[in-house]
Coordinates of C-alpha atoms in Angstrom, one line a residue:
Chain A
M1 CA 144.7 94.4 105.4
A2 CA 146.5 96.5 103.5
R3 CA 146.9 93.9 101.2
T4 CA 143.2 92.7 100.9
R5 CA 142.4 96.8 100.3
R6 CA 145.1 96.7 97.4
G7 CA 143.5 93.5 96.0
L8 CA 139.8 95.2 96.3
I9 CA 141.2 98.4 94.5
G10 CA 142.6 96.2 91.7
A11 CA 139.6 94.0 91.4
L12 CA 137.0 97.3 91.3
G13 CA 139.6 98.8 88.6
A14 CA 139.2 95.7 87.0
L15 CA 135.8 95.8 87.0
A16 CA 135.4 99.3 85.9
L17 CA 137.3 98.2 83.0
G18 CA 135.2 95.6 82.0
A19 CA 132.3 97.8 82.7
L20 CA 133.7 100.4 80.3
A21 CA 134.5 97.8 77.5
L22 CA 130.8 96.6 77.7
T23 CA 129.0 99.8 77.5
G24 CA 131.5 100.6 74.5
C25 CA 130.2 97.3 72.9
S26 CA 126.8 97.8 74.0
S27 CA 126.5 101.4 72.3
G28 CA 128.3 100.0 69.3
N29 CA 126.0 97.4 68.3
P30 CA 122.4 98.9 68.1
L31 CA 123.8 101.7 66.0
A32 CA 125.2 99.2 63.5
D33 CA 121.7 97.4 63.4
D34 CA 119.7 100.8 63.2
T35 CA 121.8 101.8 60.0
S36 CA 121.3 97.8 58.5
T37 CA 117.5 98.0 59.3
A38 CA 117.0 101.4 57.9
S39 CA 118.5 100.7 54.4
S40 CA 117.3 97.2 54.0
D41 CA 113.4 96.4 53.3
T42 CA 112.5 95.7 56.8
V43 CA 109.6 97.9 58.2
V44 CA 110.0 98.8 61.9
V45 CA 107.0 99.3 63.7
G46 CA 107.4 101.8 66.6
S47 CA 104.7 102.1 69.5
A48 CA 103.7 104.8 72.1
N49 CA 104.5 104.1 75.7
F50 CA 100.7 102.5 76.3
P51 CA 99.4 99.1 76.2
E52 CA 96.8 99.8 73.2
S53 CA 99.3 101.3 71.1
E54 CA 101.7 98.2 71.9
I55 CA 98.9 95.9 70.8
L56 CA 98.4 97.8 67.5
A57 CA 102.0 97.7 66.6
Y58 CA 102.3 94.0 66.9
I59 CA 99.1 93.5 64.9
Y60 CA 100.7 95.8 62.3
A61 CA 104.0 94.0 62.4
D62 CA 102.2 90.4 62.3
A63 CA 99.9 91.2 59.3
L64 CA 102.9 92.4 57.6
S65 CA 105.3 89.5 58.4
D66 CA 102.3 87.1 57.5
N67 CA 102.4 88.8 54.3
G68 CA 105.9 88.0 53.7
I69 CA 107.2 91.5 54.5
K70 CA 110.0 91.8 57.2
T71 CA 109.4 93.7 60.1
D72 CA 111.1 94.4 63.7
V73 CA 109.0 96.3 66.5
K74 CA 110.4 98.9 68.6
P75 CA 107.7 99.3 71.5
N76 CA 107.1 101.6 74.3
I77 CA 109.1 104.6 72.7
G78 CA 107.6 107.0 74.8
E79 CA 105.0 110.1 74.0
R80 CA 104.3 111.4 70.6
D81 CA 107.2 114.0 70.2
R82 CA 109.5 111.2 71.3
Y83 CA 108.2 108.7 68.5
I84 CA 107.6 111.0 65.6
A85 CA 110.9 112.3 66.3
A86 CA 112.1 108.1 65.9
L87 CA 109.9 108.5 62.7
K88 CA 111.6 111.6 61.2
N89 CA 115.1 110.2 62.0
G90 CA 114.5 106.7 60.7
E91 CA 114.5 104.7 63.9
I92 CA 111.0 103.6 63.0
D93 CA 109.1 103.5 59.7
L94 CA 105.3 102.9 61.0
V95 CA 103.7 103.8 64.2
P96 CA 99.8 103.7 65.0
E97 CA 98.4 106.8 65.8
Y98 CA 95.3 108.7 66.9
T99 CA 93.9 111.0 63.9
G100 CA 92.8 114.0 66.4
N101 CA 95.6 114.3 68.6
L102 CA 98.2 113.5 65.5
L103 CA 96.3 116.4 63.5
Q104 CA 96.8 118.9 66.7
F105 CA 100.2 117.7 66.6
F106 CA 101.2 118.7 63.1
D107 CA 98.7 121.6 63.1
S108 CA 97.7 123.6 66.6
K109 CA 95.4 125.7 64.7
A110 CA 93.3 123.0 63.1
T111 CA 89.6 123.3 63.4
A112 CA 88.3 119.8 62.0
Q113 CA 85.9 117.8 64.3
S114 CA 84.4 114.9 62.6
S115 CA 86.1 111.6 61.8
D116 CA 86.0 112.5 57.9
E117 CA 87.0 116.2 58.2
V118 CA 90.0 115.3 60.6
Y119 CA 91.1 112.5 58.5
S120 CA 91.3 114.4 55.5
A121 CA 92.7 117.5 57.2
L122 CA 95.5 115.3 58.6
Q123 CA 96.3 113.9 55.2
K124 CA 97.1 117.8 54.3
A125 CA 98.8 118.5 57.5
T126 CA 101.1 115.1 57.4
P127 CA 104.7 116.4 56.6
T128 CA 106.2 115.5 53.3
G129 CA 108.0 112.2 53.3
F130 CA 105.2 110.5 55.7
E131 CA 101.5 109.4 55.1
V132 CA 98.6 108.3 56.7
L133 CA 97.0 105.2 55.4
D134 CA 93.3 104.3 55.8
Q135 CA 91.9 105.3 59.0
S136 CA 90.2 102.5 61.3
P137 CA 86.4 103.1 62.4
G138 CA 88.0 102.6 65.9
Q139 CA 88.2 105.5 68.1
D140 CA 89.9 105.9 71.6
A141 CA 88.6 109.4 72.5
D142 CA 87.0 111.2 75.6
S143 CA 83.6 109.7 75.6
Y144 CA 80.5 110.6 77.9
N145 CA 79.3 107.6 79.8
V146 CA 76.2 107.0 82.0
T147 CA 74.9 104.0 83.8
K148 CA 72.5 101.9 81.7
Q149 CA 69.8 102.7 84.5
F150 CA 70.0 106.4 83.9
S151 CA 69.6 105.9 80.0
Q152 CA 66.7 104.0 80.5
K153 CA 65.2 106.1 83.2
Y154 CA 65.7 109.4 81.3
K155 CA 65.8 107.7 77.6
V156 CA 69.2 109.5 77.0
T157 CA 71.5 107.8 74.5
S158 CA 73.0 110.8 72.9
L159 CA 74.4 113.9 74.2
A160 CA 71.6 115.9 72.6
D161 CA 69.1 114.0 74.8
L162 CA 70.6 115.4 77.9
K163 CA 68.5 118.9 77.3
K164 CA 65.4 116.7 78.4
V165 CA 66.9 115.3 81.9
S166 CA 65.0 117.1 84.6
V167 CA 68.0 116.4 87.5
P168 CA 71.0 118.4 87.9
L169 CA 73.6 116.8 85.9
K170 CA 77.1 116.3 87.4
V171 CA 80.3 115.2 85.0
G172 CA 82.9 113.5 86.7
A173 CA 86.1 114.2 84.6
N174 CA 89.5 115.4 85.0
S175 CA 89.8 119.1 86.1
E176 CA 90.9 120.5 82.3
F177 CA 87.2 119.4 81.4
A178 CA 86.2 122.7 82.9
T179 CA 87.7 124.5 80.1
R180 CA 88.2 122.2 77.0
P181 CA 85.6 123.0 74.2
Y182 CA 84.3 119.0 74.6
G183 CA 84.0 119.9 78.4
I184 CA 81.5 121.9 80.3
P185 CA 81.7 124.9 78.1
G186 CA 81.1 122.6 74.9
L187 CA 78.0 121.0 76.6
K188 CA 76.5 124.4 77.0
K189 CA 77.5 125.9 73.6
V190 CA 77.1 122.6 71.5
Y191 CA 74.0 120.9 73.1
G192 CA 72.6 123.8 75.5
V193 CA 73.2 121.4 78.4
T194 CA 73.7 122.9 81.7
A195 CA 76.4 120.6 83.7
T196 CA 78.7 121.0 86.9
L197 CA 82.2 119.6 86.6
V198 CA 83.1 117.2 89.3
P199 CA 86.9 117.0 89.2
I200 CA 88.6 113.8 89.7
A201 CA 92.0 113.1 88.7
D202 CA 92.2 109.8 87.6
S203 CA 91.3 110.2 83.9
G204 CA 88.3 108.0 84.0
G205 CA 89.8 105.7 86.3
P206 CA 88.2 103.7 88.9
N207 CA 87.4 106.6 91.2
T208 CA 85.5 108.3 88.5
L209 CA 83.4 105.1 88.0
S210 CA 83.0 104.6 91.5
A211 CA 81.6 107.8 91.6
L212 CA 79.4 107.1 88.4
L213 CA 78.0 103.9 90.0
K214 CA 76.9 105.6 93.1
N215 CA 75.1 108.0 91.3
Q216 CA 77.7 110.9 92.8
V217 CA 78.0 112.1 89.0
Q218 CA 75.4 111.5 86.5
L219 CA 78.1 111.4 83.7
A220 CA 81.7 110.2 83.6
D221 CA 84.6 111.1 81.0
I222 CA 86.1 107.8 80.0
Y223 CA 88.2 106.9 77.1
S224 CA 86.1 105.4 74.7
T225 CA 88.1 102.0 74.5
T226 CA 88.3 101.6 78.6
P227 CA 87.1 97.7 79.4
S228 CA 85.2 99.1 82.4
I229 CA 82.9 100.5 80.2
K230 CA 81.9 97.2 78.8
Q231 CA 82.2 95.4 82.2
N232 CA 79.8 97.7 84.0
H233 CA 77.3 97.9 81.3
L234 CA 77.7 101.9 80.6
V235 CA 76.1 103.5 77.9
T236 CA 78.1 105.6 75.9
L237 CA 76.5 109.0 74.6
A238 CA 76.4 109.9 70.9
D239 CA 77.5 112.9 69.8
P240 CA 76.1 113.7 66.9
E241 CA 77.3 117.3 66.6
H242 CA 80.9 116.0 66.6
M243 CA 81.7 118.1 70.0
I244 CA 84.5 115.7 70.6
L245 CA 87.5 115.6 68.3
A246 CA 87.4 112.5 66.5
Q247 CA 90.4 109.9 67.4
N248 CA 90.4 107.5 65.0
V249 CA 93.1 104.8 65.1
V250 CA 95.6 105.5 61.9
P251 CA 98.6 104.2 60.7
L252 CA 101.4 106.9 60.3
I253 CA 104.0 105.8 57.7
S254 CA 107.2 107.0 56.0
S255 CA 106.4 106.9 52.4
A256 CA 109.8 105.0 51.3
K257 CA 108.2 101.8 53.0
A258 CA 104.7 102.5 52.0
S259 CA 104.5 100.2 49.2
D260 CA 100.9 99.1 47.6
K261 CA 101.5 95.7 49.1
V262 CA 102.0 97.3 52.6
A263 CA 99.3 99.7 52.4
S264 CA 97.0 97.3 51.4
V265 CA 97.8 94.7 54.2
L266 CA 97.5 97.8 56.6
N267 CA 94.1 99.0 55.1
T268 CA 93.0 95.6 55.5
V269 CA 93.6 95.4 59.0
S270 CA 92.2 99.0 60.2
K271 CA 89.0 98.1 58.5
A272 CA 88.9 95.5 61.2
V273 CA 89.6 97.4 64.3
T274 CA 86.5 98.9 65.4
T275 CA 86.1 100.4 69.2
D276 CA 84.5 97.3 70.5
E277 CA 87.8 95.3 69.1
L278 CA 89.9 97.9 71.2
I279 CA 87.9 97.5 74.1
E280 CA 88.3 93.7 74.0
M281 CA 92.1 93.8 73.5
N282 CA 92.3 96.5 76.3
T283 CA 90.4 94.0 78.6
K284 CA 92.9 91.1 77.8
S285 CA 95.9 93.6 78.3
S286 CA 94.7 95.1 82.0
V287 CA 92.2 92.8 83.1
D288 CA 93.5 89.1 81.9
K289 CA 97.3 90.6 81.8
E290 CA 98.4 89.1 78.4
S291 CA 101.1 90.4 76.8
A292 CA 100.8 93.1 73.7
Q293 CA 102.5 90.2 71.6
Q294 CA 99.9 87.6 72.6
I295 CA 97.1 89.7 72.2
A296 CA 97.9 90.8 68.6
K297 CA 98.7 87.0 67.7
E298 CA 95.2 86.1 68.9
W299 CA 93.4 88.6 67.1
L300 CA 94.8 88.0 63.8
A301 CA 94.3 84.5 64.0
E302 CA 90.6 85.0 65.3
K303 CA 90.0 87.5 62.4
K304 CA 91.7 85.3 59.4
L305 CA 92.1 88.6 57.3
F306 CA 94.2 87.1 55.0
Chain B
M1 CA 112.4 134.2 87.5
N2 CA 110.1 134.9 85.1
S3 CA 107.8 132.3 86.3
Y4 CA 107.7 134.2 89.6
S5 CA 106.7 137.1 88.3
Q6 CA 104.0 135.6 86.6
A7 CA 103.2 133.8 89.7
F8 CA 103.1 137.0 91.9
A9 CA 101.1 138.6 88.8
W10 CA 98.6 135.8 89.1
L11 CA 98.4 136.4 92.8
A12 CA 97.8 140.4 92.3
A13 CA 94.7 139.7 90.1
P14 CA 92.1 140.9 91.8
G15 CA 89.7 138.2 90.0
H16 CA 91.6 135.5 91.7
W17 CA 90.5 136.7 95.1
A18 CA 86.9 136.7 94.4
G19 CA 84.3 133.8 94.5
P20 CA 83.9 130.2 95.6
S21 CA 87.0 129.5 94.2
G22 CA 88.8 132.5 94.9
I23 CA 92.1 132.4 97.2
P24 CA 90.2 133.4 100.5
Q25 CA 87.5 130.9 100.1
R26 CA 90.1 128.3 99.2
I27 CA 92.4 129.4 102.4
L28 CA 89.2 129.2 104.3
E29 CA 88.6 125.5 103.5
H30 CA 92.3 124.5 103.5
L31 CA 92.2 125.7 107.2
G32 CA 89.1 124.3 107.9
Y33 CA 90.3 120.9 106.8
T34 CA 93.5 121.3 108.6
G35 CA 91.5 122.3 112.0
L36 CA 89.3 119.2 111.7
T37 CA 92.1 117.0 111.0
L38 CA 94.1 118.0 113.9
L39 CA 91.3 118.0 116.2
I40 CA 90.5 114.3 115.5
A41 CA 94.2 113.5 115.2
I42 CA 94.6 115.1 118.6
A43 CA 91.5 113.6 120.2
I44 CA 92.9 109.9 119.0
A45 CA 96.9 110.5 119.6
L46 CA 96.9 112.4 122.8
P47 CA 95.3 109.8 125.3
V48 CA 97.6 106.9 123.5
G49 CA 100.8 108.9 123.7
L50 CA 99.8 109.9 127.6
Y51 CA 98.9 106.6 128.1
I52 CA 102.6 105.2 126.8
G53 CA 104.2 107.9 128.3
H54 CA 102.7 107.7 131.8
T55 CA 102.9 103.9 132.4
G56 CA 105.4 103.3 130.2
R57 CA 103.1 100.4 128.5
G58 CA 102.6 99.7 125.0
R59 CA 105.6 101.3 123.7
D60 CA 106.9 98.2 122.2
V61 CA 103.4 97.8 120.0
I62 CA 102.6 101.5 119.3
V63 CA 106.2 103.0 118.5
P64 CA 106.8 100.9 115.7
L65 CA 103.3 101.1 114.3
T66 CA 103.6 104.9 114.7
G67 CA 106.7 104.7 112.8
A68 CA 105.3 102.4 110.1
M69 CA 102.5 104.8 109.8
R70 CA 104.7 107.8 108.8
A71 CA 106.0 105.5 105.6
L72 CA 102.2 105.3 104.3
P73 CA 102.0 107.3 101.2
T74 CA 98.8 109.6 101.6
L75 CA 97.9 109.8 98.2
G76 CA 97.6 106.1 97.6
I77 CA 95.5 105.8 101.0
V78 CA 93.2 108.8 99.6
I79 CA 92.8 107.0 95.9
L80 CA 92.2 103.3 98.1
L81 CA 90.1 104.7 100.8
A82 CA 87.7 106.5 98.0
L83 CA 87.3 103.3 96.2
W84 CA 86.5 101.3 99.7
I85 CA 84.1 103.5 101.4
G86 CA 82.9 104.8 98.1
G87 CA 83.0 108.5 97.7
I88 CA 84.2 111.6 96.1
G89 CA 83.5 113.6 99.5
I90 CA 85.8 114.6 102.5
Q91 CA 85.9 111.3 104.2
A92 CA 88.3 109.4 102.2
P93 CA 91.3 112.4 102.5
L94 CA 90.2 113.5 106.1
I95 CA 91.0 109.6 107.2
A96 CA 94.3 109.6 105.4
L97 CA 95.4 112.9 106.9
V98 CA 94.6 112.1 110.2
V99 CA 96.5 108.6 109.6
L100 CA 99.6 111.4 108.3
A101 CA 98.9 113.2 111.8
L102 CA 98.8 110.8 114.1
P103 CA 102.6 109.8 114.6
P104 CA 103.9 113.3 115.3
V105 CA 101.1 113.5 118.1
I106 CA 101.6 110.6 120.0
A107 CA 105.4 110.9 119.7
G108 CA 105.4 114.2 121.0
A109 CA 103.1 113.1 124.0
Y110 CA 104.7 110.0 125.3
A111 CA 108.3 111.8 124.4
G112 CA 107.2 115.0 126.5
L113 CA 106.3 112.3 129.6
E114 CA 109.6 110.6 129.3
S115 CA 111.6 113.6 129.4
V116 CA 110.4 114.5 132.7
D117 CA 112.6 114.1 135.9
R118 CA 112.0 110.9 137.3
S119 CA 112.7 112.6 140.8
V120 CA 110.0 115.4 140.0
I121 CA 107.5 112.3 139.9
D122 CA 109.0 110.6 142.7
A123 CA 108.9 113.7 144.6
A124 CA 105.0 114.2 143.6
R125 CA 104.4 110.8 144.4
S126 CA 106.0 110.7 148.2
I127 CA 103.9 113.6 149.0
G128 CA 100.9 111.7 148.4
F129 CA 99.9 112.6 144.6
T130 CA 97.5 109.9 143.1
G131 CA 98.8 108.7 139.5
W132 CA 96.3 111.2 137.9
Q133 CA 97.7 114.0 139.8
V134 CA 101.0 112.8 138.9
L135 CA 100.0 113.1 135.3
W136 CA 98.0 116.3 135.4
Q137 CA 99.6 118.5 137.4
V138 CA 103.2 117.2 137.2
E139 CA 104.0 115.3 134.0
V140 CA 101.7 117.1 131.5
P141 CA 102.4 120.6 132.6
L142 CA 106.4 119.9 132.3
A143 CA 105.7 117.9 129.2
L144 CA 103.8 120.7 127.5
P145 CA 106.4 122.1 125.0
L146 CA 107.1 118.8 123.6
I147 CA 103.6 117.9 123.3
V148 CA 102.6 121.0 121.4
G149 CA 105.9 120.5 119.5
G150 CA 104.6 117.0 118.4
I151 CA 101.1 118.9 117.3
R152 CA 103.2 121.2 115.6
S153 CA 105.0 119.2 113.5
A154 CA 101.6 117.3 112.8
C155 CA 100.2 120.5 111.5
L156 CA 102.8 121.3 109.2
Q157 CA 102.6 118.0 107.6
V158 CA 98.7 118.4 107.0
I159 CA 98.7 121.7 105.7
A160 CA 101.0 120.6 103.0
T161 CA 99.6 117.3 102.6
W162 CA 96.0 118.4 102.3
T163 CA 96.9 119.7 98.8
V164 CA 97.0 116.1 97.5
A165 CA 93.3 115.5 98.4
A166 CA 92.1 117.7 95.3
Y167 CA 92.8 114.5 93.3
L168 CA 89.1 114.2 94.5
P169 CA 86.7 116.9 93.8
V170 CA 87.2 118.4 97.3
G171 CA 88.1 122.5 97.9
G172 CA 91.4 123.4 99.5
L173 CA 94.5 125.0 98.3
G174 CA 95.3 121.9 96.1
R175 CA 92.6 123.1 93.7
F176 CA 95.1 125.6 92.3
L177 CA 97.6 122.9 92.0
Y178 CA 95.3 119.8 90.3
D179 CA 93.3 122.1 87.9
A180 CA 96.3 124.1 86.8
L181 CA 98.4 121.0 85.8
P182 CA 96.8 119.8 82.9
N183 CA 96.3 123.1 81.6
Q184 CA 100.2 123.9 81.9
D185 CA 99.5 126.6 83.7
Y186 CA 102.3 126.8 85.8
A187 CA 101.8 130.6 87.1
Q188 CA 98.9 129.1 89.2
M189 CA 100.6 126.2 90.1
L190 CA 103.6 128.4 91.3
A191 CA 101.2 130.8 92.8
G192 CA 99.1 128.2 94.9
S193 CA 102.3 126.6 96.5
L194 CA 103.5 130.0 97.5
I195 CA 100.1 130.4 99.5
V196 CA 100.8 126.6 101.0
I197 CA 104.0 127.6 101.8
V198 CA 103.3 130.9 103.4
L199 CA 100.4 129.3 105.4
A200 CA 102.3 126.8 106.3
L201 CA 105.0 129.2 107.7
L202 CA 102.6 131.4 109.5
A203 CA 101.1 128.1 111.2
D204 CA 104.1 126.9 112.4
G205 CA 105.1 130.6 113.7
L206 CA 102.0 130.7 115.6
F207 CA 102.8 127.0 117.1
A208 CA 106.4 128.0 117.9
L209 CA 104.7 131.0 120.0
V210 CA 102.0 128.7 121.8
Q211 CA 105.2 126.3 122.6
R212 CA 107.0 129.1 124.0
L213 CA 103.9 130.3 126.2
A214 CA 103.4 126.4 127.3
T215 CA 106.6 126.3 128.6
P216 CA 106.3 126.3 132.4
R217 CA 108.2 129.1 134.3
G218 CA 110.2 127.0 136.1
V219 CA 111.4 125.2 133.2
A220 CA 112.4 127.9 131.4
A221 CA 114.4 129.5 134.3
G222 CA 116.0 126.2 134.3
R223 CA 117.1 126.1 130.9
T224 CA 118.6 129.7 131.0
P225 CA 122.4 129.3 130.8
D226 CA 123.4 132.0 133.3
V227 CA 121.3 130.1 136.0
G228 CA 123.0 126.9 136.0
T229 CA 122.0 125.5 139.2
A230 CA 120.8 122.0 139.8
T231 CA 117.2 122.7 139.0
R232 CA 118.4 122.1 135.3
S233 CA 117.2 118.4 134.7
P234 CA 119.0 116.9 131.9
T235 CA 117.1 115.6 128.9
R236 CA 116.5 111.7 129.4
K237 CA 115.8 110.5 126.3
D238 CA 117.1 111.1 122.4
Q239 CA 114.4 113.3 121.1
T240 CA 115.7 113.2 117.4
W241 CA 113.2 110.6 116.4
L242 CA 110.6 113.3 116.5
A243 CA 109.9 114.6 113.3
P244 CA 112.8 116.2 111.3
E245 CA 112.0 119.9 111.8
E246 CA 111.7 118.8 115.3
A247 CA 115.4 117.5 115.6

């Protein structure tokens, strides 16, 4: 008994030593990699921790390497403050971003709303050493959606049309919609439309969708690139007064890596990224469960941009 | 400390005590939901628990089943039921919360009956009590403290857990939590939590009182240590499997 126990302790000790040696190695190697990539010509593409960002990162990387530029992808870094920090300390060189949120991140007092205003404000607000390339037409923003029947019955295709609707309007959205300028107060102030909030805390997910389809709410706030919009033939209402902050997809890159060639490749890609294309990518991701890499490859092959 | 002072400042603001989203209205909604949930749960669970405890039948099925029910995540059931039965009304969270409340009430009932001394039941039968009479005049009165204890445990869980229902557009104290989170209004969240805690403690205290009143005089006397006579009946079953706060 005593012997076996001593043997066990010995084995555990050896295991612990081994583990120590292993962690020593693993923490040494990536550091070495990092310094080498930072000094070479490789463009390291990072992404936020959601599928759409990951797909865009792989599209950027594949497009660049198709044009003879060495790339590496570091997907799923985290939320904005995390990957912007990674960009600033040189762990990554390029990341797909959204104009409105990025502008708010760099300048919390920014007031720009429409795509073009936001983009030019963003160009000014981007810190030195970094720049944004051309923005895509595609947006992933909050959007008001109605069912096709509702749209046809009341002839509503825009938020401005809602004033003519005679029935009381309920909006299914997260509870912050009660106070945000693009929510209930904005509808009243910008479009003169009175609506009440039905708070559903799933960010335009299945519960919000089901409430809309059952007419328990007449409007639903769903992110504009969500597959369910297309699958259920919802009508996304236009926002002619730019009440909702624009969120065009845009590449954010370190100036050191933004050579003319890199910029022209990414600008060509950006031109092709529309909201419909983003919906299709997200459908492949969340409905067909394809990997981000696979979706990026298929998309570039299909678009034949180069 | 600072966040607590902000929470108390939030609680003290008169504006938060008025209107349809004020604290009194939310407390009333919360108590209403809790009461309805408990009524439904008792109506289902008490007969089941008494049946098992009285007859000893069905124990092998119901005990593991209610044990498994305790492990169900309530928010998950709320989301799933809201999709299934379609609706953003009160039905989905009500069913989910009844599911949460059933196990402790069932357990309290059958454990209560099982804890009754067999010799008392045998004595009742030997002087000619029918099954119903044994149940209602012997077993239930003697088991009442444990039966109430099961309901007490359910009540505590239900008050605390109704907050998750505010995932859907229902009222109650969960609104303060769900509405404050996206706006990083932590003072309101903490204040809302404090109200839930106070409410839960008050309800628990109330049930403790009911439990004491429900204890038959004989049982209470038998339990006082200085009496120390043969009237003191040993607990027949280990009751630690009741909800942790009961154990």
